[in-house]
């Protein structure tokens, strides 16, 4: 589409089939001026004026399909008499009882069920946007989570049909995308990198990398993000993209694999009117151009946004108040005697009207209305219902009422064939192998660490400052009784510093756990791949920190001059940092709050130090505390460092009194007094490696358990 000159206009007509099975077409006219802004989009069938859109968004027609393998199947989602309830149980069950026993007890001892969704019936069709509206607490988010397969409904599986067949939630996650209300993105990555990493994880490895890059570029053009492709996402402390652009990036992450169904929880929340309009206009383009089924919840939509929505599902207290186009809602309000003010849109007025009736349950929502059916002369009579009566409808009546309120039923789209195709799909599989996932995740995590300048600078300065500071305090410790005492104190304080400084990784893990939950729940990668990639990336980073600390402090304090002793000291410091990092990762999988996590980690670190054998020997400990002694992260590296130091001390060096040129306390004598065997030096180090592996496995087990619990 080109400009013909100043003051001149050019019109472009586009045709698109409404559905795959209907022969009717809709014509739209886009009139653009030279300033690059459209004067409006008019529809021939309704004469409706659509909102202003930048000419760059419609230049060249609709976005081109992605070059990667295209999707040929569309899906119609039909909800029939869907319910979701919460059972309140009197009293509590004893700890340790099986879940089945608790469920059985709940069945007989429960109070009346509290419905979050009650007999919901609606249909979402390909190429259309279904907007779920209602006041706060109406059940919008709950309905979307049920449709996205995140929670199980209380009604039978046949209450949700995909192309006429009951939904298989595990398989449905593979062909759908779910965008939550809040954005979960890495702030230091750019828009292009965020989408590219998502493409590498969500698209199979059989798709060449070049095609993935092309798809990302095409998607950025479709989302209107090309001008910020190299801008970081940002957060409260990092300057990045705007709120509307961040929301579009979140949508792009979930549509990079071309899902047939897209579900969004309040995509316009927190955005200004212009940004919200841009997001919904982009979603409409996606629905029409890709024949995609889009379901979204919306709060206080503007008039121009409503013109982009095909159908509205209005909820109140979990029940359906209206299901159908806005024209039907307007007719029902008019028939009920409501006069919508010109400055208020129909949906906003209906939400307020229903909300005002919450305090007066005797108020009539809609009186008897004749709804003309598809066949000429047929009509369905809607009964006169109050709000209270609507919520107390029997399931069969509720289904009948909701079905009759819909002005036009969907045509037969060959649902059986499409449903059979879904039914014949194999079990849920990941797009890539574990090795590919580990490589992609490790690369992304490395970029995050490198670009986290505050973390890098702080840990670098901390390592150098601690090495020089401790070296200046314990400089040239010497030998004799004082030297032996100072060596033990120096090694103990070194381990205290190394283990407690690892707590700085806790907020990093907690911040990433939110993104991990999103990505694993949508099947982007395996939890095991994340744990392995995270561990691999931390190896060189922790070795770098261990070197910064060890090199200055070892030679300043005057430890054994044997080079092999220095290498073992460096290796022990590195393994200790890895074990501490694994311990922090384990606790980050348990808690979701930094304050609670910090308190627990600090408490356990103090207990490890107390029971390490430095303050009280194992022989003098109560037997019931020996478990803490053998599981202490201080005990084994401290023993390994003491053995390493005193076995490499030169034979003529003495740590006690000397009589007639004979030393009565040498390095081996100190190890004997401490009950340490020089043969156990490497054993202690291997035990620390075992601790690191064990804590990583526990971290994986907890994350996997949380993922399975969310899916159930």
XYZ file of C-alpha atoms in Angstrom:
712
model
C 0.000 0.000 0.000
C 1.581 3.236 -1.133
C 0.731 6.905 -0.732
C -0.488 8.617 -3.897
C 0.447 12.137 -2.903
C -0.449 14.842 -0.466
C -4.132 14.904 0.343
C -4.792 11.778 -1.727
C -5.868 8.434 -0.431
C -5.713 4.853 -1.540
C -8.132 2.147 -0.610
C -7.266 -1.498 -0.191
C -9.917 -4.159 -0.096
C -9.240 -7.480 1.555
C -11.283 -10.618 1.531
C -11.150 -13.417 4.053
C -13.337 -16.413 4.625
C -15.062 -16.349 7.973
C -14.611 -20.075 8.557
C -13.268 -23.036 6.659
C -16.696 -24.482 6.047
C -18.711 -21.422 5.151
C -18.793 -19.770 1.748
C -19.551 -16.297 3.064
C -16.836 -13.691 2.891
C -16.355 -10.391 4.643
C -14.915 -7.366 2.907
C -13.022 -4.704 4.767
C -11.710 -1.387 3.517
C -8.556 0.218 4.905
C -8.236 3.887 4.040
C -4.787 5.352 4.608
C -3.438 8.869 4.327
C 0.069 10.107 3.643
C 0.808 10.745 7.300
C 1.025 6.997 7.791
C -2.100 6.705 9.934
C -5.313 5.010 8.828
C -8.515 6.973 9.021
C -10.412 3.821 9.853
C -11.322 0.292 8.922
C -14.885 -0.228 7.809
C -16.715 -3.501 7.529
C -19.161 -3.877 4.670
C -21.492 -6.138 6.567
C -21.944 -3.922 9.591
C -20.560 -0.555 8.572
C -18.617 -0.508 11.842
C -15.669 1.842 12.196
C -12.628 0.207 13.693
C -9.945 2.069 15.615
C -7.023 3.969 14.144
C -4.050 1.796 13.337
C -0.627 2.749 12.093
C -0.199 2.226 8.387
C 3.018 0.326 9.020
C 0.952 -2.329 10.748
C -1.166 -3.056 7.695
C 1.362 -2.319 4.976
C 1.640 -5.262 2.681
C -1.558 -6.821 3.980
C -1.666 -9.397 6.740
C 1.573 -10.842 8.176
C 3.132 -13.650 6.225
C 3.067 -17.102 7.738
C 6.162 -18.282 9.514
C 8.601 -20.213 7.385
C 8.846 -23.088 9.820
C 6.441 -26.036 9.664
C 2.942 -24.591 9.452
C -0.128 -25.652 11.345
C -2.988 -27.024 9.248
C -5.493 -27.795 12.019
C -7.757 -25.366 13.835
C -9.613 -26.127 17.038
C -13.032 -25.161 18.316
C -13.388 -25.161 22.107
C -16.881 -25.924 23.356
C -17.692 -25.676 27.054
C -20.814 -27.465 28.247
C -22.105 -27.112 31.777
C -18.627 -26.606 33.265
C -18.307 -26.294 37.051
C -15.449 -25.843 39.477
C -16.001 -25.940 43.214
C -13.995 -25.739 46.415
C -14.902 -28.108 49.231
C -14.578 -26.689 52.749
C -13.710 -29.308 55.343
C -14.529 -28.999 59.034
C -11.478 -29.690 61.121
C -8.164 -31.011 59.840
C -6.892 -34.461 59.056
C -3.912 -35.902 60.852
C -0.563 -35.462 59.198
C 0.674 -38.390 57.204
C -2.745 -39.650 56.074
C -3.067 -40.606 52.455
C -4.642 -38.182 50.030
C -7.377 -40.671 49.198
C -8.359 -40.901 52.867
C -8.456 -37.117 53.133
C -10.618 -36.885 50.030
C -12.992 -39.504 51.432
C -13.203 -37.630 54.725
C -13.910 -34.416 52.835
C -16.819 -36.077 51.094
C -18.637 -36.860 54.302
C -17.563 -33.962 56.508
C -17.692 -31.063 54.076
C -19.796 -27.948 54.258
C -21.894 -26.907 51.256
C -19.612 -26.589 48.228
C -18.466 -23.159 47.145
C -18.637 -22.793 43.372
C -16.066 -20.660 41.580
C -17.612 -21.706 38.251
C -21.192 -22.892 37.978
C -22.676 -24.443 34.839
C -20.646 -22.374 32.365
C -21.465 -22.893 28.699
C -19.765 -21.128 25.797
C -17.975 -21.710 22.490
C -14.679 -20.332 21.192
C -14.268 -20.600 17.425
C -11.193 -20.431 15.172
C -10.469 -17.008 13.714
C -12.362 -15.256 16.515
C -11.694 -13.643 19.887
C -13.826 -14.693 22.837
C -13.579 -12.170 25.685
C -14.432 -13.289 29.217
C -15.633 -10.314 31.255
C -17.045 -9.688 34.707
C -16.335 -7.942 37.950
C -13.507 -9.026 40.257
C -14.131 -12.492 41.659
C -16.501 -13.486 38.872
C -14.357 -16.509 37.939
C -12.590 -15.230 34.831
C -9.087 -16.420 35.748
C -10.413 -19.729 37.067
C -12.195 -20.418 33.781
C -9.050 -19.654 31.784
C -6.922 -21.918 33.990
C -9.404 -24.746 33.506
C -9.429 -24.231 29.734
C -5.621 -24.062 29.684
C -5.441 -27.419 31.457
C -3.774 -26.047 34.575
C -6.525 -27.187 36.958
C -9.085 -29.972 36.742
C -12.784 -29.016 36.614
C -15.293 -30.498 39.038
C -17.575 -31.446 36.144
C -16.940 -34.499 33.910
C -14.270 -34.421 31.216
C -17.004 -34.169 28.591
C -17.748 -30.632 29.817
C -14.863 -29.343 27.656
C -14.878 -30.476 24.031
C -12.123 -29.885 21.492
C -13.505 -30.324 17.999
C -16.326 -32.374 19.458
C -14.175 -34.705 21.576
C -13.406 -34.521 25.326
C -10.261 -32.528 26.029
C -7.038 -34.402 26.753
C -5.333 -31.786 28.921
C -1.829 -33.174 28.484
C -2.104 -33.073 24.690
C -3.997 -29.791 24.678
C -1.038 -28.028 26.313
C 1.068 -28.891 23.281
C -1.251 -27.170 20.797
C -2.147 -24.193 22.977
C -0.463 -21.220 24.610
C -1.357 -19.658 27.951
C -0.245 -16.109 28.778
C -0.651 -15.187 32.432
C -1.512 -11.761 33.715
C 1.948 -10.903 35.014
C 5.031 -11.012 32.804
C 7.815 -13.478 33.652
C 10.810 -12.537 31.501
C 14.546 -12.208 32.021
C 15.235 -8.466 32.365
C 18.786 -8.558 30.963
C 17.846 -10.290 27.699
C 16.820 -8.324 24.639
C 13.491 -8.768 22.876
C 15.125 -10.687 20.021
C 17.049 -12.959 22.406
C 13.950 -13.680 24.498
C 11.955 -14.790 21.464
C 14.889 -16.666 19.947
C 15.521 -18.680 23.123
C 11.817 -19.501 23.226
C 11.980 -20.627 19.586
C 15.014 -22.811 20.261
C 13.206 -24.476 23.170
C 9.687 -24.743 21.725
C 10.537 -25.665 18.115
C 12.086 -29.054 17.316
C 15.769 -29.325 16.505
C 14.794 -30.538 13.026
C 13.918 -26.924 12.194
C 17.166 -25.242 11.058
C 18.479 -22.390 13.157
C 18.194 -20.060 10.164
C 14.472 -20.713 9.904
C 14.027 -20.101 13.622
C 15.698 -16.716 13.234
C 13.419 -15.910 10.293
C 10.357 -16.910 12.318
C 11.447 -14.675 15.214
C 11.924 -11.771 12.830
C 8.476 -12.329 11.278
C 6.889 -12.584 14.723
C 8.509 -9.329 15.852
C 7.070 -7.637 12.780
C 3.651 -9.046 13.579
C 3.873 -7.950 17.217
C 5.184 -4.517 16.323
C 8.468 -5.087 18.177
C 11.011 -4.709 15.382
C 12.041 -1.236 16.539
C 12.934 -2.578 20.023
C 14.448 -5.885 18.895
C 17.822 -5.076 20.495
C 16.413 -3.428 23.621
C 16.561 -5.274 26.907
C 13.320 -6.300 28.600
C 14.244 -4.389 31.746
C 12.668 -4.180 35.193
C 12.459 -1.720 38.074
C 16.227 -1.161 38.085
C 17.090 -1.801 34.430
C 15.723 0.537 31.781
C 13.990 -1.464 29.075
C 10.895 -1.690 26.909
C 7.522 -0.180 27.811
C 4.741 -2.059 29.569
C 2.797 -2.636 26.363
C 5.884 -3.895 24.548
C 6.718 -6.201 27.443
C 3.215 -7.639 27.300
C 3.572 -8.276 23.564
C 6.885 -10.040 24.202
C 5.121 -12.306 26.703
C 2.525 -13.097 24.058
C 5.262 -13.755 21.505
C 6.956 -16.256 23.811
C 3.765 -18.326 23.828
C 2.955 -18.083 20.109
C 6.436 -18.723 18.709
C 5.485 -22.385 18.140
C 2.285 -21.336 16.318
C -0.331 -22.681 18.768
C -3.821 -23.272 17.429
C -5.377 -21.956 20.661
C -4.167 -18.930 22.610
C -5.488 -18.150 26.109
C -4.612 -14.856 27.798
C -5.391 -13.689 31.320
C -6.123 -9.945 31.201
C -3.559 -9.016 28.518
C -4.506 -5.328 28.812
C -4.148 -5.108 32.596
C -1.840 -2.310 33.710
C -1.609 -0.766 30.233
C -2.773 2.621 29.066
C -5.607 2.846 26.538
C -3.300 3.147 23.511
C -1.105 0.195 24.530
C -4.166 -1.914 25.379
C -5.728 -1.128 22.004
C -2.501 -2.077 20.241
C -2.366 -5.427 22.048
C -5.973 -6.360 21.248
C -5.627 -5.205 17.625
C -2.580 -7.414 17.304
C -4.494 -10.354 18.816
C -7.343 -9.867 16.349
C -4.855 -9.932 13.485
C -3.446 -13.178 14.873
C -6.883 -14.723 15.150
C -7.971 -13.811 11.638
C -4.724 -14.313 9.717
C -3.716 -17.587 11.406
C -7.249 -18.943 11.984
C -6.316 -19.120 15.663
C -8.779 -19.564 18.514
C -8.170 -16.814 21.075
C -9.770 -16.649 24.522
C -8.937 -13.759 26.829
C -10.223 -12.167 29.990
C -10.640 -8.436 30.029
C -11.321 -5.811 32.674
C -13.025 -2.500 31.869
C -12.508 -2.572 28.087
C -12.810 0.603 26.063
C -15.232 1.079 23.188
C -12.596 0.726 20.467
C -11.313 -2.502 22.025
C -14.825 -3.961 22.024
C -15.097 -3.405 18.281
C -12.224 -5.865 17.808
C -13.868 -8.644 19.857
C -16.157 -11.164 18.196
C -17.992 -12.603 21.184
C -18.328 -11.858 24.916
C -18.863 -14.200 27.854
C -20.119 -12.201 30.848
C -19.739 -13.922 34.228
C -21.136 -13.073 37.650
C -20.275 -15.181 40.684
C -19.064 -17.928 38.391
C -22.274 -18.187 36.362
C -23.007 -17.082 32.818
C -25.001 -13.872 32.529
C -24.470 -13.359 28.809
C -22.870 -15.403 26.048
C -22.803 -14.002 22.543
C -22.045 -10.882 20.536
C -22.345 -7.372 21.911
C -25.378 -6.688 19.735
C -27.332 -9.340 21.629
C -26.198 -7.912 24.973
C -27.327 -4.457 23.904
C -30.726 -5.825 22.838
C -31.180 -7.640 26.124
C -30.358 -4.544 28.122
C -32.773 -2.476 26.077
C -35.518 -5.096 26.477
C -34.912 -5.067 30.229
C -35.571 -1.342 30.286
C -31.962 -0.236 30.684
C -30.803 2.885 28.893
C -27.058 2.821 28.248
C -25.553 6.326 28.495
C -23.785 7.392 25.287
C -20.433 7.860 27.064
C -20.478 4.286 28.469
C -19.995 1.153 26.367
C -22.468 -1.702 26.582
C -20.203 -4.214 28.306
C -19.017 -1.803 30.968
C -22.626 -0.855 31.711
C -23.644 -4.534 31.924
C -20.803 -5.308 34.347
C -21.801 -2.406 36.564
C -25.461 -3.406 36.369
C -24.720 -6.975 37.428
C -22.407 -5.737 40.180
C -25.125 -3.451 41.534
C -27.521 -6.409 41.671
C -25.160 -8.371 43.927
C -26.506 -6.484 46.922
C -30.104 -6.868 45.706
C -30.577 -10.466 44.613
C -34.226 -9.902 43.886
C -33.419 -7.624 40.968
C -34.222 -8.902 37.508
C -31.250 -9.198 35.155
C -33.137 -9.707 31.905
C -36.854 -10.189 31.399
C -38.400 -12.393 28.768
C -36.694 -11.818 25.406
C -37.334 -13.326 22.008
C -34.147 -14.426 20.315
C -34.551 -15.179 16.634
C -32.960 -18.443 15.664
C -31.082 -19.335 12.503
C -34.214 -20.564 10.754
C -36.672 -17.886 9.880
C -39.677 -17.751 12.150
C -38.120 -19.797 14.976
C -37.551 -18.211 18.345
C -36.421 -19.165 21.839
C -38.077 -17.621 24.864
C -35.735 -16.705 27.722
C -37.500 -16.876 31.094
C -37.596 -13.973 33.509
C -34.755 -14.615 35.941
C -33.395 -12.892 39.001
C -29.718 -12.933 39.869
C -30.334 -15.352 42.703
C -32.413 -17.642 40.490
C -29.714 -17.598 37.808
C -27.081 -18.848 40.237
C -29.383 -21.578 41.567
C -30.360 -23.053 38.225
C -30.222 -26.805 37.876
C -27.472 -28.051 35.542
C -29.867 -29.001 32.769
C -31.706 -25.679 32.964
C -28.457 -23.741 33.112
C -27.216 -25.440 29.966
C -30.525 -24.815 28.247
C -30.553 -21.188 29.320
C -26.977 -20.535 28.208
C -27.540 -22.294 24.899
C -30.666 -20.287 24.199
C -28.913 -17.013 25.010
C -26.441 -17.524 22.197
C -27.861 -15.940 19.078
C -26.083 -18.173 16.598
C -24.672 -21.642 17.033
C -21.432 -22.538 15.360
C -21.689 -24.348 12.022
C -20.455 -27.880 11.597
C -16.735 -27.649 10.967
C -15.951 -31.280 10.611
C -15.185 -31.553 14.303
C -15.139 -35.334 14.243
C -12.257 -35.454 11.785
C -10.284 -32.809 13.609
C -11.077 -34.411 16.937
C -9.948 -37.801 15.697
C -6.690 -36.225 14.627
C -6.169 -34.937 18.141
C -7.184 -38.273 19.589
C -4.628 -40.135 17.520
C -1.775 -37.889 18.649
C 0.944 -39.625 20.608
C 1.657 -38.905 24.238
C 3.082 -35.558 25.245
C 6.712 -35.181 24.206
C 9.201 -32.344 24.364
C 10.311 -30.554 21.243
C 14.013 -31.259 21.793
C 16.289 -33.776 23.420
C 17.697 -33.262 26.903
C 21.154 -32.479 25.505
C 19.768 -29.719 23.274
C 17.763 -28.261 26.147
C 20.828 -28.238 28.389
C 22.900 -26.393 25.776
C 20.227 -23.747 25.158
C 19.499 -23.218 28.860
C 23.193 -23.103 29.754
C 23.825 -20.476 27.093
C 20.888 -18.378 28.301
C 21.910 -18.682 31.948
C 25.502 -17.715 31.114
C 24.269 -14.584 29.348
C 22.207 -13.703 32.416
C 25.206 -14.033 34.730
C 27.561 -12.095 32.463
C 25.089 -9.228 32.079
C 24.298 -9.105 35.794
C 27.075 -6.585 36.364
C 26.159 -5.913 39.964
C 26.546 -9.593 40.821
C 29.810 -9.954 38.911
C 31.348 -6.781 40.303
C 30.192 -7.487 43.863
C 31.470 -11.072 43.918
C 34.752 -10.093 42.232
C 35.433 -7.281 44.676
C 34.342 -9.490 47.548
C 36.708 -12.309 46.571
C 39.716 -10.057 46.108
C 38.985 -7.971 49.217
C 38.453 -11.050 51.383
C 41.668 -12.658 50.131
C 43.749 -9.536 50.715
C 42.008 -8.740 54.012
C 42.462 -12.181 55.534
C 45.995 -12.329 54.176
C 46.889 -9.052 55.857
C 45.415 -10.228 59.176
C 47.049 -13.686 59.252
C 50.159 -12.598 57.345
C 53.109 -14.952 57.775
C 51.591 -17.005 60.586
C 54.806 -18.867 61.267
C 55.001 -21.962 63.408
C 55.037 -22.931 67.047
C 51.995 -23.095 69.285
C 50.756 -19.754 67.992
C 51.145 -20.873 64.378
C 49.080 -24.027 64.965
C 46.307 -22.059 66.649
C 46.268 -19.400 63.920
C 46.160 -22.011 61.169
C 43.077 -23.655 62.642
C 41.386 -20.287 63.105
C 42.255 -19.130 59.596
C 40.951 -22.301 57.918
C 37.734 -22.247 59.975
C 37.049 -18.597 59.171
C 37.822 -19.190 55.486
C 35.145 -21.864 55.284
C 32.710 -19.651 57.183
C 33.230 -16.881 54.639
C 32.931 -19.209 51.645
C 29.712 -20.844 52.801
C 27.903 -17.749 54.067
C 28.802 -15.666 50.987
C 26.970 -18.209 48.834
C 23.642 -16.939 50.204
C 23.873 -14.184 47.578
C 22.713 -16.747 45.006
C 19.365 -17.199 46.796
C 17.564 -14.179 45.221
C 18.838 -15.246 41.783
C 17.315 -18.699 42.170
C 14.063 -17.293 43.574
C 13.709 -14.846 40.684
C 14.372 -17.571 38.147
C 12.022 -20.044 39.829
C 9.036 -17.958 38.695
C 10.157 -18.182 35.066
C 11.038 -21.860 35.510
C 7.506 -22.620 36.695
C 6.018 -20.879 33.655
C 8.265 -22.521 31.086
C 8.117 -26.056 32.472
C 4.350 -25.913 32.941
C 3.939 -25.089 29.240
C 6.266 -27.954 28.278
C 9.168 -25.871 27.005
C 11.809 -28.133 28.573
C 12.412 -30.719 31.282
C 13.125 -29.795 34.890
C 16.161 -32.056 34.780
C 17.628 -30.073 31.882
C 17.313 -26.868 33.899
C 19.076 -28.355 36.934
C 21.956 -29.728 34.850
C 22.370 -26.503 32.837
C 22.324 -24.388 35.986
C 24.993 -26.569 37.573
C 27.254 -26.533 34.524
C 27.152 -22.754 34.164
C 28.043 -22.162 37.803
C 31.204 -24.337 37.581
C 33.457 -21.799 35.780
C 31.910 -18.843 37.623
C 32.612 -20.387 41.039
C 36.110 -21.462 39.946
C 36.795 -17.857 38.975
C 35.718 -16.686 42.446
C 37.755 -19.434 44.139
C 40.873 -18.363 42.231
C 40.393 -14.688 43.100
C 40.250 -15.567 46.787
C 42.874 -18.320 46.956
C 45.771 -16.771 45.024
C 46.390 -13.772 47.321
C 45.411 -15.284 50.648
C 47.360 -18.552 50.355
C 50.763 -16.953 49.896
C 50.153 -14.013 52.224
C 49.347 -16.145 55.274
C 52.329 -18.406 54.649
C 50.717 -21.813 54.244
C 52.682 -24.785 52.914
C 54.921 -23.742 50.026
C 54.324 -27.070 48.260
C 52.616 -26.362 44.914
C 50.521 -29.542 45.122
C 49.249 -28.333 48.507
C 48.256 -25.022 46.881
C 46.361 -26.804 44.089
C 44.518 -28.985 46.606
C 43.629 -25.880 48.638
C 42.212 -24.231 45.492
C 40.298 -27.394 44.556
C 38.811 -27.657 48.057
C 37.678 -24.027 47.996
C 36.060 -24.591 44.588
C 34.256 -27.787 45.653
C 33.080 -26.043 48.838
C 31.571 -23.208 46.799
C 29.854 -25.726 44.503
C 28.407 -27.650 47.470
C 27.212 -24.417 49.094
C 25.635 -23.293 45.828
C 23.835 -26.629 45.539
C 22.622 -26.231 49.115
C 21.222 -22.777 48.260
C 19.561 -24.183 45.127
C 17.924 -26.879 47.253
C 16.467 -24.343 49.684
C 15.356 -22.039 46.869
C 13.215 -24.885 45.562
C 11.567 -25.218 48.977
C 10.704 -21.585 49.705
C 9.313 -18.744 47.626
C 10.235 -15.850 49.908
C 13.747 -14.425 50.313
C 13.313 -13.503 53.982
C 12.194 -17.005 54.932
C 14.867 -18.602 52.757
C 17.611 -16.382 54.144
C 16.568 -17.175 57.717
C 16.560 -20.924 57.106
C 19.863 -20.974 55.226
C 21.604 -18.814 57.835
C 20.300 -21.027 60.627
C 21.518 -24.220 58.972
C 24.909 -22.688 58.167
C 25.341 -21.766 61.827
C 24.353 -25.293 62.877
C 26.823 -26.812 60.401
C 29.606 -24.690 61.851
C 28.636 -25.539 65.434
C 28.618 -29.294 64.836
C 31.691 -29.386 62.567
C 33.941 -30.526 65.432
C 35.795 -27.214 65.693
C 34.084 -26.089 68.897
C 33.226 -29.482 70.373
C 34.702 -32.814 69.400
C 32.618 -35.666 68.096
C 33.337 -37.725 71.223
C 31.826 -35.071 73.474
C 28.685 -34.513 71.392
C 25.353 -36.024 72.507
C 24.511 -38.981 70.324
C 21.273 -37.424 69.114
C 23.279 -34.570 67.532
C 25.722 -36.794 65.645
C 23.508 -36.604 62.550
C 24.224 -32.879 62.303
C 27.934 -33.595 62.722
C 28.069 -36.052 59.826
C 25.912 -33.886 57.552
C 27.822 -30.667 58.281
C 29.197 -28.832 55.258
C 32.015 -27.494 57.492
C 33.361 -30.762 58.794
C 34.714 -32.387 55.643
C 36.405 -29.399 53.956
C 37.905 -28.358 57.313
C 39.353 -31.834 57.848
C 40.629 -31.927 54.249
C 42.379 -28.531 54.580
C 43.956 -29.456 57.928
C 45.281 -32.742 56.502
C 46.543 -30.954 53.384
C 48.406 -28.335 55.417
C 50.026 -30.529 58.059
C 51.069 -33.333 55.718
C 52.982 -30.906 53.471
C 54.749 -29.013 56.262
C 58.493 -29.531 56.128
C 59.818 -32.053 58.632
C 61.973 -29.542 60.539
C 59.054 -27.183 61.239
C 57.842 -27.507 64.850
C 54.547 -26.517 66.478
C 55.507 -27.231 70.113
C 58.367 -27.171 72.579
C 61.890 -28.165 71.484
C 64.292 -30.000 73.813
C 67.814 -30.851 72.755
C 67.021 -30.032 69.155
C 64.078 -32.421 69.188
C 60.520 -31.244 68.341
C 57.777 -32.776 70.443
C 54.832 -31.552 68.245
C 55.083 -31.879 64.482
C 52.425 -31.696 61.770
C 51.654 -35.453 61.862
C 51.382 -35.225 65.668
C 48.706 -32.508 65.361
C 46.711 -34.666 62.916
C 46.988 -37.583 65.347
C 45.702 -35.430 68.215
C 42.777 -34.280 66.035
C 41.965 -37.865 65.071
C 42.627 -37.211 61.378
C 44.179 -39.678 58.969
C 46.173 -38.308 56.058
C 44.692 -41.035 53.865
C 41.241 -39.419 54.257
C 42.140 -36.175 52.497
C 40.616 -37.186 49.188
C 37.794 -39.063 50.901
C 36.638 -35.832 52.544
C 36.743 -34.068 49.199
C 34.710 -36.819 47.551
C 32.130 -36.551 50.325
C 31.757 -32.837 49.521
C 31.216 -33.757 45.868
C 28.566 -36.204 47.042
C 26.878 -33.434 49.033
C 26.805 -31.214 45.948
C 25.231 -33.975 43.859
C 22.747 -34.929 46.604
C 21.494 -31.363 47.056
C 21.076 -30.965 43.292
C 19.080 -34.188 43.139
C 16.891 -33.001 46.015
C 16.398 -29.697 44.200
C 15.314 -31.565 41.073
C 12.955 -33.823 43.038
C 11.209 -30.873 44.697
C 10.894 -28.892 41.458
C 9.534 -31.931 39.642
C 7.064 -32.581 42.449
C 5.842 -28.987 42.307
C 5.435 -29.233 38.538
C 3.396 -32.437 38.784
C 1.270 -30.946 41.541
C 0.535 -27.876 39.426
C -0.478 -30.063 36.485
C -2.776 -32.141 38.663
